[in-house]
CSV table of C-alpha atoms in Angstrom, one decimal:
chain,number,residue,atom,x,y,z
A,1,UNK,CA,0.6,-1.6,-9.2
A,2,UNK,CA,-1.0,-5.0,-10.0
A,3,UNK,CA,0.5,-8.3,-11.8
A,4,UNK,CA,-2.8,-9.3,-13.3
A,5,UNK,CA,-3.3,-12.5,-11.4
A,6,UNK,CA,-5.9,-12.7,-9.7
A,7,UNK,CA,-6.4,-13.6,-6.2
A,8,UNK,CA,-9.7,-14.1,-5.5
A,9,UNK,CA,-13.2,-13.6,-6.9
A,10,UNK,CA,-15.9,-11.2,-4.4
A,11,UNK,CA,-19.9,-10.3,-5.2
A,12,UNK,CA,-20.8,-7.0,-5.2
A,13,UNK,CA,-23.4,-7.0,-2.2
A,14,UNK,CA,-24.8,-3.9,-1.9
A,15,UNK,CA,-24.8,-0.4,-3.8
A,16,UNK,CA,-25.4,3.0,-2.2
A,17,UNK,CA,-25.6,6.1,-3.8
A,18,UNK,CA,-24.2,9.1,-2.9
A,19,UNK,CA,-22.1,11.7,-4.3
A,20,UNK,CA,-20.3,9.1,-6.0
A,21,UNK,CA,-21.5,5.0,-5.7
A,22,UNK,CA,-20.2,2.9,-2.6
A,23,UNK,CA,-19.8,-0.6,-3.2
A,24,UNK,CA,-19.8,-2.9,-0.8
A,25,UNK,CA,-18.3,-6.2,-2.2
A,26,UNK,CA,-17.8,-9.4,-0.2
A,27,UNK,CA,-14.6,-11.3,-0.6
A,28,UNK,CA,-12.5,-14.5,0.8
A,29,UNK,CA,-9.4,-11.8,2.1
A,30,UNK,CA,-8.3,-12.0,5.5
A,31,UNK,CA,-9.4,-8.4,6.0
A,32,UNK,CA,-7.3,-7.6,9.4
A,33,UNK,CA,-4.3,-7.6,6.6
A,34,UNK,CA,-6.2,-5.1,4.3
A,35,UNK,CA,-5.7,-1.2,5.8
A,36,UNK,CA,-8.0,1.9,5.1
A,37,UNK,CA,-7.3,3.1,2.3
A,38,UNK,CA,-5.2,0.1,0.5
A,39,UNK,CA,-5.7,-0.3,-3.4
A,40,UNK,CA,-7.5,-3.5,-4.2
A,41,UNK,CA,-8.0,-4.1,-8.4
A,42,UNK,CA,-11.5,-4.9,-8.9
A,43,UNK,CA,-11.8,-6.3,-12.9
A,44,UNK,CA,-9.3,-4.5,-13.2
A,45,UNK,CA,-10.4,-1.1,-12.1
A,46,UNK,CA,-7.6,0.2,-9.0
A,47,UNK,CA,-10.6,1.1,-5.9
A,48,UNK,CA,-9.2,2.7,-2.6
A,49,UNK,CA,-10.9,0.6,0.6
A,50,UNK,CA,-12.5,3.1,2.5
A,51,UNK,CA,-14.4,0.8,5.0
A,52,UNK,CA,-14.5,-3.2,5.9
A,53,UNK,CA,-15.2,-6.2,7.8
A,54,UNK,CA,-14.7,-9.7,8.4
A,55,UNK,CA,-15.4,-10.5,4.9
A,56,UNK,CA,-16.1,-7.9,3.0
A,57,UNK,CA,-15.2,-4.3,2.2
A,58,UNK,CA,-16.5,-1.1,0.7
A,59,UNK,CA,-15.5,1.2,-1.9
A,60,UNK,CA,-15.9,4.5,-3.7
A,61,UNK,CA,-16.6,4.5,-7.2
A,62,UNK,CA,-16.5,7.7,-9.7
A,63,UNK,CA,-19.0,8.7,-12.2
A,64,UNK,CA,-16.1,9.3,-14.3
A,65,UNK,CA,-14.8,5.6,-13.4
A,66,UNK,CA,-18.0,4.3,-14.3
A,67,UNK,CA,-18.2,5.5,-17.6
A,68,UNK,CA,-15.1,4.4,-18.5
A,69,UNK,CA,-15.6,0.9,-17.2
A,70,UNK,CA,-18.0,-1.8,-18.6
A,71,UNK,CA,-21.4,-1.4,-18.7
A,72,UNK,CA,-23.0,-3.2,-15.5
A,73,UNK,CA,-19.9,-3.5,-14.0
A,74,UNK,CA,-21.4,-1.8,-10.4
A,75,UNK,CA,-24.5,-3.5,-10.2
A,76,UNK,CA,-25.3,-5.4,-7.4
A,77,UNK,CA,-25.1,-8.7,-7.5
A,78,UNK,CA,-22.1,-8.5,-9.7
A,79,UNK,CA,-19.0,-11.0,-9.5
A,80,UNK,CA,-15.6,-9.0,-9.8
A,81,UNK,CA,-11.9,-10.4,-10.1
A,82,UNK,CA,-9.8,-9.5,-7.3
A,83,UNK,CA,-6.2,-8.6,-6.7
A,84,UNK,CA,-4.8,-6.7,-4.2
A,85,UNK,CA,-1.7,-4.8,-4.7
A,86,UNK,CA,1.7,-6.1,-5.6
A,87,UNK,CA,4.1,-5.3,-2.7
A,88,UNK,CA,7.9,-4.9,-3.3
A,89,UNK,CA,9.8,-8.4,-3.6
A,90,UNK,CA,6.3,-10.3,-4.9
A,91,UNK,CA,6.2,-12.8,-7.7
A,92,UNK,CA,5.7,-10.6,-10.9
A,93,UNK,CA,3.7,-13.8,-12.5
A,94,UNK,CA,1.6,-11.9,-15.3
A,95,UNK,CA,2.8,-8.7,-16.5
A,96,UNK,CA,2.8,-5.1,-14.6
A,97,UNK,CA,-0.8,-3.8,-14.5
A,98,UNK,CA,-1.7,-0.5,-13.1
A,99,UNK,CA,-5.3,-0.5,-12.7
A,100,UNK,CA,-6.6,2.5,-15.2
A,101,UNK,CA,-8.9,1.5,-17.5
A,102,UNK,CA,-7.7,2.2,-21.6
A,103,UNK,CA,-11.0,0.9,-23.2
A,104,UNK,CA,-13.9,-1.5,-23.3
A,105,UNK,CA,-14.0,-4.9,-26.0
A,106,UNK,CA,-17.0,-7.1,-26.5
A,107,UNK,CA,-16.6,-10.3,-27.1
A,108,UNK,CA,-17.5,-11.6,-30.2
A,109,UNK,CA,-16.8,-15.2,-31.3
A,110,UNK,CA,-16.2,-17.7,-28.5
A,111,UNK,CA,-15.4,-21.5,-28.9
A,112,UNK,CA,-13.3,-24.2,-27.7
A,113,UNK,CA,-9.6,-25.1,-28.8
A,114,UNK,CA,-8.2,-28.1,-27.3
A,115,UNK,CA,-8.6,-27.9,-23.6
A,116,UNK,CA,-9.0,-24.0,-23.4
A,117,UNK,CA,-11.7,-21.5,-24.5
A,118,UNK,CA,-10.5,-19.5,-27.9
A,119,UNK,CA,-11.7,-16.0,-27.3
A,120,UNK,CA,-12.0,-13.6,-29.6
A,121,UNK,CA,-13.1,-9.2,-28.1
A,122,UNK,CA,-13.5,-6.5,-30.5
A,123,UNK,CA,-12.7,-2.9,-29.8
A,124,UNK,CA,-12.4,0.3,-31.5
A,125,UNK,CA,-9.6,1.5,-33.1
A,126,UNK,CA,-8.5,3.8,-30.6
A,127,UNK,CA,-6.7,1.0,-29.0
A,128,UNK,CA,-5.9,-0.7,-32.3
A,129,UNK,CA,-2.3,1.0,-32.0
A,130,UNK,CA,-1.7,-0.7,-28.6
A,131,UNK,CA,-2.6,-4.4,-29.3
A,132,UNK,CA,0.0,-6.7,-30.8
A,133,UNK,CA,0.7,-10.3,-31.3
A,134,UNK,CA,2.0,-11.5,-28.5
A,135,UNK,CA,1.8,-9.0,-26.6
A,136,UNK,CA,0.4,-8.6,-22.9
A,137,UNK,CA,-3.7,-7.2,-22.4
A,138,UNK,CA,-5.3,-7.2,-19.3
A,139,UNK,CA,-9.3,-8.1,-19.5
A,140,UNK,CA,-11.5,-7.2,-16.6
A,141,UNK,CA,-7.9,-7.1,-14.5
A,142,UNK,CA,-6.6,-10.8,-15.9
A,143,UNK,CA,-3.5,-10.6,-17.1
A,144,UNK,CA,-3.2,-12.7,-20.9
A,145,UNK,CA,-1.5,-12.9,-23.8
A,146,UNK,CA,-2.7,-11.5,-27.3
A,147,UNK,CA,-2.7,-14.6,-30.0
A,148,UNK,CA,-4.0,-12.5,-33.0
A,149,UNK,CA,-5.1,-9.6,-34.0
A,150,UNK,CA,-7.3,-8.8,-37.2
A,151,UNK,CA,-8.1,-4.5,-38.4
A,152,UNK,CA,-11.6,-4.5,-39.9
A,153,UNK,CA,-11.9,-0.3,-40.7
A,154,UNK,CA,-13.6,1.2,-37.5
A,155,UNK,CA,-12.6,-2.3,-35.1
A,156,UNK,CA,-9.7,-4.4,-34.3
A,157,UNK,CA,-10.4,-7.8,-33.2
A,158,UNK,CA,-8.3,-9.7,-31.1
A,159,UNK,CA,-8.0,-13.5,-29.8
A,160,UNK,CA,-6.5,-15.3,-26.9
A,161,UNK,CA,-6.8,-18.3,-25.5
A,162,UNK,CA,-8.4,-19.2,-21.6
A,163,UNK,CA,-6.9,-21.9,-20.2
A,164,UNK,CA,-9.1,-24.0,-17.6
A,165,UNK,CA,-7.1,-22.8,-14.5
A,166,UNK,CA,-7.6,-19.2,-15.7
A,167,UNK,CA,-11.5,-20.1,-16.4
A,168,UNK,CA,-11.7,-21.5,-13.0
A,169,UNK,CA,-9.8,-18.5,-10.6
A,170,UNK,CA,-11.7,-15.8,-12.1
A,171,UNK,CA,-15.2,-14.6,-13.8
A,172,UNK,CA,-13.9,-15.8,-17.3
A,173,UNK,CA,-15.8,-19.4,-15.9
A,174,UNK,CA,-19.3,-17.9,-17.5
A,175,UNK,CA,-17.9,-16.1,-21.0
A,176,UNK,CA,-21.1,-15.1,-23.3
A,177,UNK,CA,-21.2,-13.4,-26.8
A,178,UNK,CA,-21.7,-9.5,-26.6
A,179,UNK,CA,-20.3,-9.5,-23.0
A,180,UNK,CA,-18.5,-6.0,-22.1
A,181,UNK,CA,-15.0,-6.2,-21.0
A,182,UNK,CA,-12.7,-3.7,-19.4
A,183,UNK,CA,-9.3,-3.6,-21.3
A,184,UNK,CA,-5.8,-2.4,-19.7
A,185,UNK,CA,-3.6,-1.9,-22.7
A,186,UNK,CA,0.3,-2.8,-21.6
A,187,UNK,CA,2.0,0.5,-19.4
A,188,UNK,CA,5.0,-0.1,-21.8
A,189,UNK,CA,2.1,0.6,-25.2
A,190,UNK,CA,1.4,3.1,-23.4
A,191,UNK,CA,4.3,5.3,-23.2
A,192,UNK,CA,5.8,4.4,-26.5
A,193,UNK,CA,2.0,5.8,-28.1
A,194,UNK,CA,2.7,9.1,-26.5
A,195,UNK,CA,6.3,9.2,-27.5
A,196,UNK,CA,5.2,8.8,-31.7
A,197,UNK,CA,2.0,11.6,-30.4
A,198,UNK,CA,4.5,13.6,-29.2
A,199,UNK,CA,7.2,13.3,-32.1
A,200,UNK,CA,4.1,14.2,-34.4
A,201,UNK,CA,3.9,17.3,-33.4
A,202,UNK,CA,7.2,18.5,-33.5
Protein backbone atom coordinates (compact mmCIF):
# COMPACT_ATOMS: atom_id res chain seq x y z
CA UNK A 1 0.00 0.00 0.00
CA UNK A 2 1.06 3.56 -0.98
CA UNK A 3 -0.08 7.17 0.31
CA UNK A 4 0.45 8.85 -2.96
CA UNK A 5 3.27 11.14 -1.93
CA UNK A 6 5.94 10.84 -3.57
CA UNK A 7 9.36 10.44 -2.32
CA UNK A 8 11.64 10.77 -4.90
CA UNK A 9 11.88 10.99 -8.66
CA UNK A 10 14.42 8.00 -10.56
CA UNK A 11 15.37 7.68 -14.65
CA UNK A 12 14.74 4.74 -16.13
CA UNK A 13 18.41 3.71 -17.32
CA UNK A 14 18.42 0.84 -19.05
CA UNK A 15 15.71 -1.72 -20.60
CA UNK A 16 16.24 -5.45 -21.21
CA UNK A 17 14.09 -7.64 -22.74
CA UNK A 18 13.18 -10.89 -21.75
CA UNK A 19 10.29 -12.80 -21.06
CA UNK A 20 8.86 -9.96 -19.52
CA UNK A 21 10.90 -6.19 -19.57
CA UNK A 22 13.54 -5.45 -16.74
CA UNK A 23 13.98 -1.99 -15.88
CA UNK A 24 16.74 -0.78 -14.39
CA UNK A 25 15.90 2.75 -12.92
CA UNK A 26 18.26 4.96 -10.96
CA UNK A 27 17.07 6.65 -7.92
CA UNK A 28 18.26 8.92 -4.74
CA UNK A 29 17.16 5.81 -2.00
CA UNK A 30 19.56 4.63 0.32
CA UNK A 31 19.33 1.16 -1.23
CA UNK A 32 20.94 -0.97 1.85
CA UNK A 33 17.22 -0.10 3.40
CA UNK A 34 15.39 -1.37 0.26
CA UNK A 35 15.22 -5.60 0.40
CA UNK A 36 14.81 -8.08 -2.57
CA UNK A 37 11.75 -8.23 -3.37
CA UNK A 38 10.22 -4.87 -1.56
CA UNK A 39 7.28 -2.99 -3.48
CA UNK A 40 8.40 0.34 -4.69
CA UNK A 41 5.32 2.54 -6.71
CA UNK A 42 6.76 3.69 -9.90
CA UNK A 43 4.04 6.44 -11.43
CA UNK A 44 2.02 4.72 -9.76
CA UNK A 45 2.46 1.27 -10.99
CA UNK A 46 3.34 -1.23 -7.55
CA UNK A 47 7.03 -3.06 -9.12
CA UNK A 48 8.67 -5.89 -6.92
CA UNK A 49 12.67 -5.08 -6.65
CA UNK A 50 14.21 -7.99 -7.87
CA UNK A 51 17.91 -6.72 -8.01
CA UNK A 52 19.97 -3.32 -6.91
CA UNK A 53 22.82 -1.21 -6.11
CA UNK A 54 24.12 1.77 -4.67
CA UNK A 55 21.80 3.86 -6.49
CA UNK A 56 19.74 2.19 -8.47
CA UNK A 57 17.53 -0.86 -8.73
CA UNK A 58 15.89 -3.15 -11.22
CA UNK A 59 12.52 -4.42 -11.89
CA UNK A 60 10.22 -6.76 -13.74
CA UNK A 61 7.57 -5.43 -15.80
CA UNK A 62 4.47 -7.47 -17.42
CA UNK A 63 3.23 -7.27 -20.84
CA UNK A 64 0.00 -7.20 -19.20
CA UNK A 65 1.26 -4.27 -16.88
CA UNK A 66 2.35 -2.51 -19.82
CA UNK A 67 -0.66 -2.42 -21.59
CA UNK A 68 -2.45 -1.17 -18.91
CA UNK A 69 -0.06 1.62 -18.08
CA UNK A 70 0.71 4.70 -20.26
CA UNK A 71 2.06 4.59 -23.42
CA UNK A 72 5.98 5.13 -23.08
CA UNK A 73 5.89 4.74 -19.70
CA UNK A 74 9.04 1.89 -19.96
CA UNK A 75 11.18 3.57 -22.25
CA UNK A 76 14.48 4.30 -21.40
CA UNK A 77 15.26 7.40 -20.54
CA UNK A 78 12.01 7.88 -18.84
CA UNK A 79 11.57 9.92 -15.45
CA UNK A 80 9.15 7.96 -12.95
CA UNK A 81 7.60 9.19 -9.52
CA UNK A 82 8.69 7.21 -6.69
CA UNK A 83 7.36 5.92 -3.44
CA UNK A 84 8.23 3.12 -1.64
CA UNK A 85 5.77 1.47 0.49
CA UNK A 86 3.87 2.73 3.48
CA UNK A 87 4.97 0.77 6.54
CA UNK A 88 2.62 0.40 9.64
CA UNK A 89 2.53 3.68 11.97
CA UNK A 90 3.68 6.17 8.70
CA UNK A 91 2.15 9.47 8.04
CA UNK A 92 -1.03 8.67 5.86
CA UNK A 93 -0.42 12.41 4.13
CA UNK A 94 -2.39 11.75 0.66
CA UNK A 95 -4.95 9.20 0.60
CA UNK A 96 -4.45 5.20 0.60
CA UNK A 97 -3.15 4.14 -2.89
CA UNK A 98 -2.62 0.56 -3.82
CA UNK A 99 -0.57 0.67 -6.87
CA UNK A 100 -2.99 -1.11 -9.66
CA UNK A 101 -3.55 0.76 -12.40
CA UNK A 102 -7.75 1.58 -13.15
CA UNK A 103 -7.21 3.61 -16.51
CA UNK A 104 -5.23 5.97 -18.61
CA UNK A 105 -6.30 10.18 -19.00
CA UNK A 106 -4.70 12.54 -21.39
CA UNK A 107 -4.38 15.74 -20.57
CA UNK A 108 -6.18 18.09 -22.39
CA UNK A 109 -6.34 21.86 -21.36
CA UNK A 110 -3.46 23.07 -19.21
CA UNK A 111 -2.97 26.71 -17.85
CA UNK A 112 -2.10 28.63 -14.89
CA UNK A 113 -4.45 29.63 -11.88
CA UNK A 114 -2.88 31.78 -9.32
CA UNK A 115 0.28 30.23 -8.30
CA UNK A 116 -0.57 26.61 -9.36
CA UNK A 117 -1.00 24.89 -12.78
CA UNK A 118 -5.01 24.18 -13.53
CA UNK A 119 -5.05 20.78 -15.06
CA UNK A 120 -7.59 19.45 -16.82
CA UNK A 121 -7.23 14.88 -18.13
CA UNK A 122 -9.86 13.27 -20.04
CA UNK A 123 -10.71 9.66 -19.84
CA UNK A 124 -13.27 7.28 -20.90
CA UNK A 125 -16.31 6.62 -19.38
CA UNK A 126 -15.37 3.50 -17.85
CA UNK A 127 -13.99 5.44 -15.02
CA UNK A 128 -16.58 8.16 -15.27
CA UNK A 129 -18.59 6.29 -12.32
CA UNK A 130 -15.43 6.52 -10.06
CA UNK A 131 -14.52 10.26 -10.31
CA UNK A 132 -16.22 12.89 -8.14
CA UNK A 133 -15.80 16.31 -6.93
CA UNK A 134 -13.76 16.35 -4.36
CA UNK A 135 -12.83 13.34 -4.32
CA UNK A 136 -9.19 11.61 -4.17
CA UNK A 137 -7.30 10.39 -7.86
CA UNK A 138 -4.01 9.30 -8.06
CA UNK A 139 -2.09 10.44 -11.51
CA UNK A 140 1.04 8.62 -12.54
CA UNK A 141 1.10 7.55 -8.51
CA UNK A 142 0.57 11.41 -7.09
CA UNK A 143 -1.93 11.57 -4.82
CA UNK A 144 -4.61 14.87 -5.70
CA UNK A 145 -7.73 16.02 -5.29
CA UNK A 146 -10.56 16.09 -8.04
CA UNK A 147 -11.84 20.02 -8.44
CA UNK A 148 -14.41 19.29 -11.35
CA UNK A 149 -15.62 17.03 -13.34
CA UNK A 150 -17.59 17.56 -16.78
CA UNK A 151 -19.58 14.10 -18.88
CA UNK A 152 -19.16 14.88 -22.55
CA UNK A 153 -21.00 11.24 -24.14
CA UNK A 154 -18.00 8.81 -24.57
CA UNK A 155 -15.44 11.05 -22.03
CA UNK A 156 -15.40 12.61 -18.63
CA UNK A 157 -13.13 15.37 -18.05
CA UNK A 158 -11.73 16.21 -14.98
CA UNK A 159 -9.63 19.25 -13.37
CA UNK A 160 -7.34 19.69 -10.51
CA UNK A 161 -5.13 21.96 -9.52
CA UNK A 162 -0.83 21.47 -9.14
CA UNK A 163 0.52 23.33 -6.67
CA UNK A 164 4.28 24.42 -7.12
CA UNK A 165 5.61 22.06 -4.37
CA UNK A 166 3.75 19.15 -6.02
CA UNK A 167 5.20 20.48 -9.59
CA UNK A 168 8.63 20.58 -8.10
CA UNK A 169 8.73 16.77 -6.09
CA UNK A 170 7.54 14.91 -9.04
CA UNK A 171 7.33 14.62 -13.04
CA UNK A 172 4.27 16.99 -13.05
CA UNK A 173 7.38 19.88 -13.36
CA UNK A 174 7.17 19.27 -17.44
CA UNK A 175 3.08 18.93 -18.02
CA UNK A 176 2.25 18.97 -22.00
CA UNK A 177 -1.13 18.70 -23.92
CA UNK A 178 -1.89 15.07 -25.13
CA UNK A 179 0.43 13.62 -22.40
CA UNK A 180 -0.73 10.02 -21.15
CA UNK A 181 -1.30 9.60 -17.59
CA UNK A 182 -1.86 6.51 -15.42
CA UNK A 183 -4.99 6.91 -13.21
CA UNK A 184 -5.60 5.05 -9.73
CA UNK A 185 -9.32 5.58 -9.11
CA UNK A 186 -9.84 5.80 -4.97
CA UNK A 187 -9.80 1.83 -3.28
CA UNK A 188 -13.07 3.08 -1.46
CA UNK A 189 -14.69 3.91 -5.57
CA UNK A 190 -13.65 0.94 -6.01
CA UNK A 191 -15.54 -1.34 -3.80
CA UNK A 192 -18.69 0.65 -3.65
CA UNK A 193 -18.77 0.16 -7.94
CA UNK A 194 -18.67 -3.51 -7.43
CA UNK A 195 -21.25 -3.44 -4.68
CA UNK A 196 -24.15 -1.44 -7.20
CA UNK A 197 -22.43 -4.35 -10.18
CA UNK A 198 -23.20 -6.80 -7.87
CA UNK A 199 -26.78 -5.57 -6.61
CA UNK A 200 -27.53 -5.36 -10.52
CA UNK A 201 -27.57 -8.59 -10.96
CA UNK A 202 -29.59 -9.88 -8.28
Amino acid sequence: MFTGIITDIGRIEAVEARGDRRLTIACSYDMASVAIGASIACSGACLTVVEKGERHFAVDISAESIARTAPGMWDAGRRLNLERAMRVGDELGGHIVTGHVDGIGRISGLRDEGDSIRLTVTTGAALAPYIAAKGSIALDGVSLTVNSVEDHGADTAFGLNIIPHTAAATTFDDLSIGRDLNIEIDILARYLGRMEQYRAKR
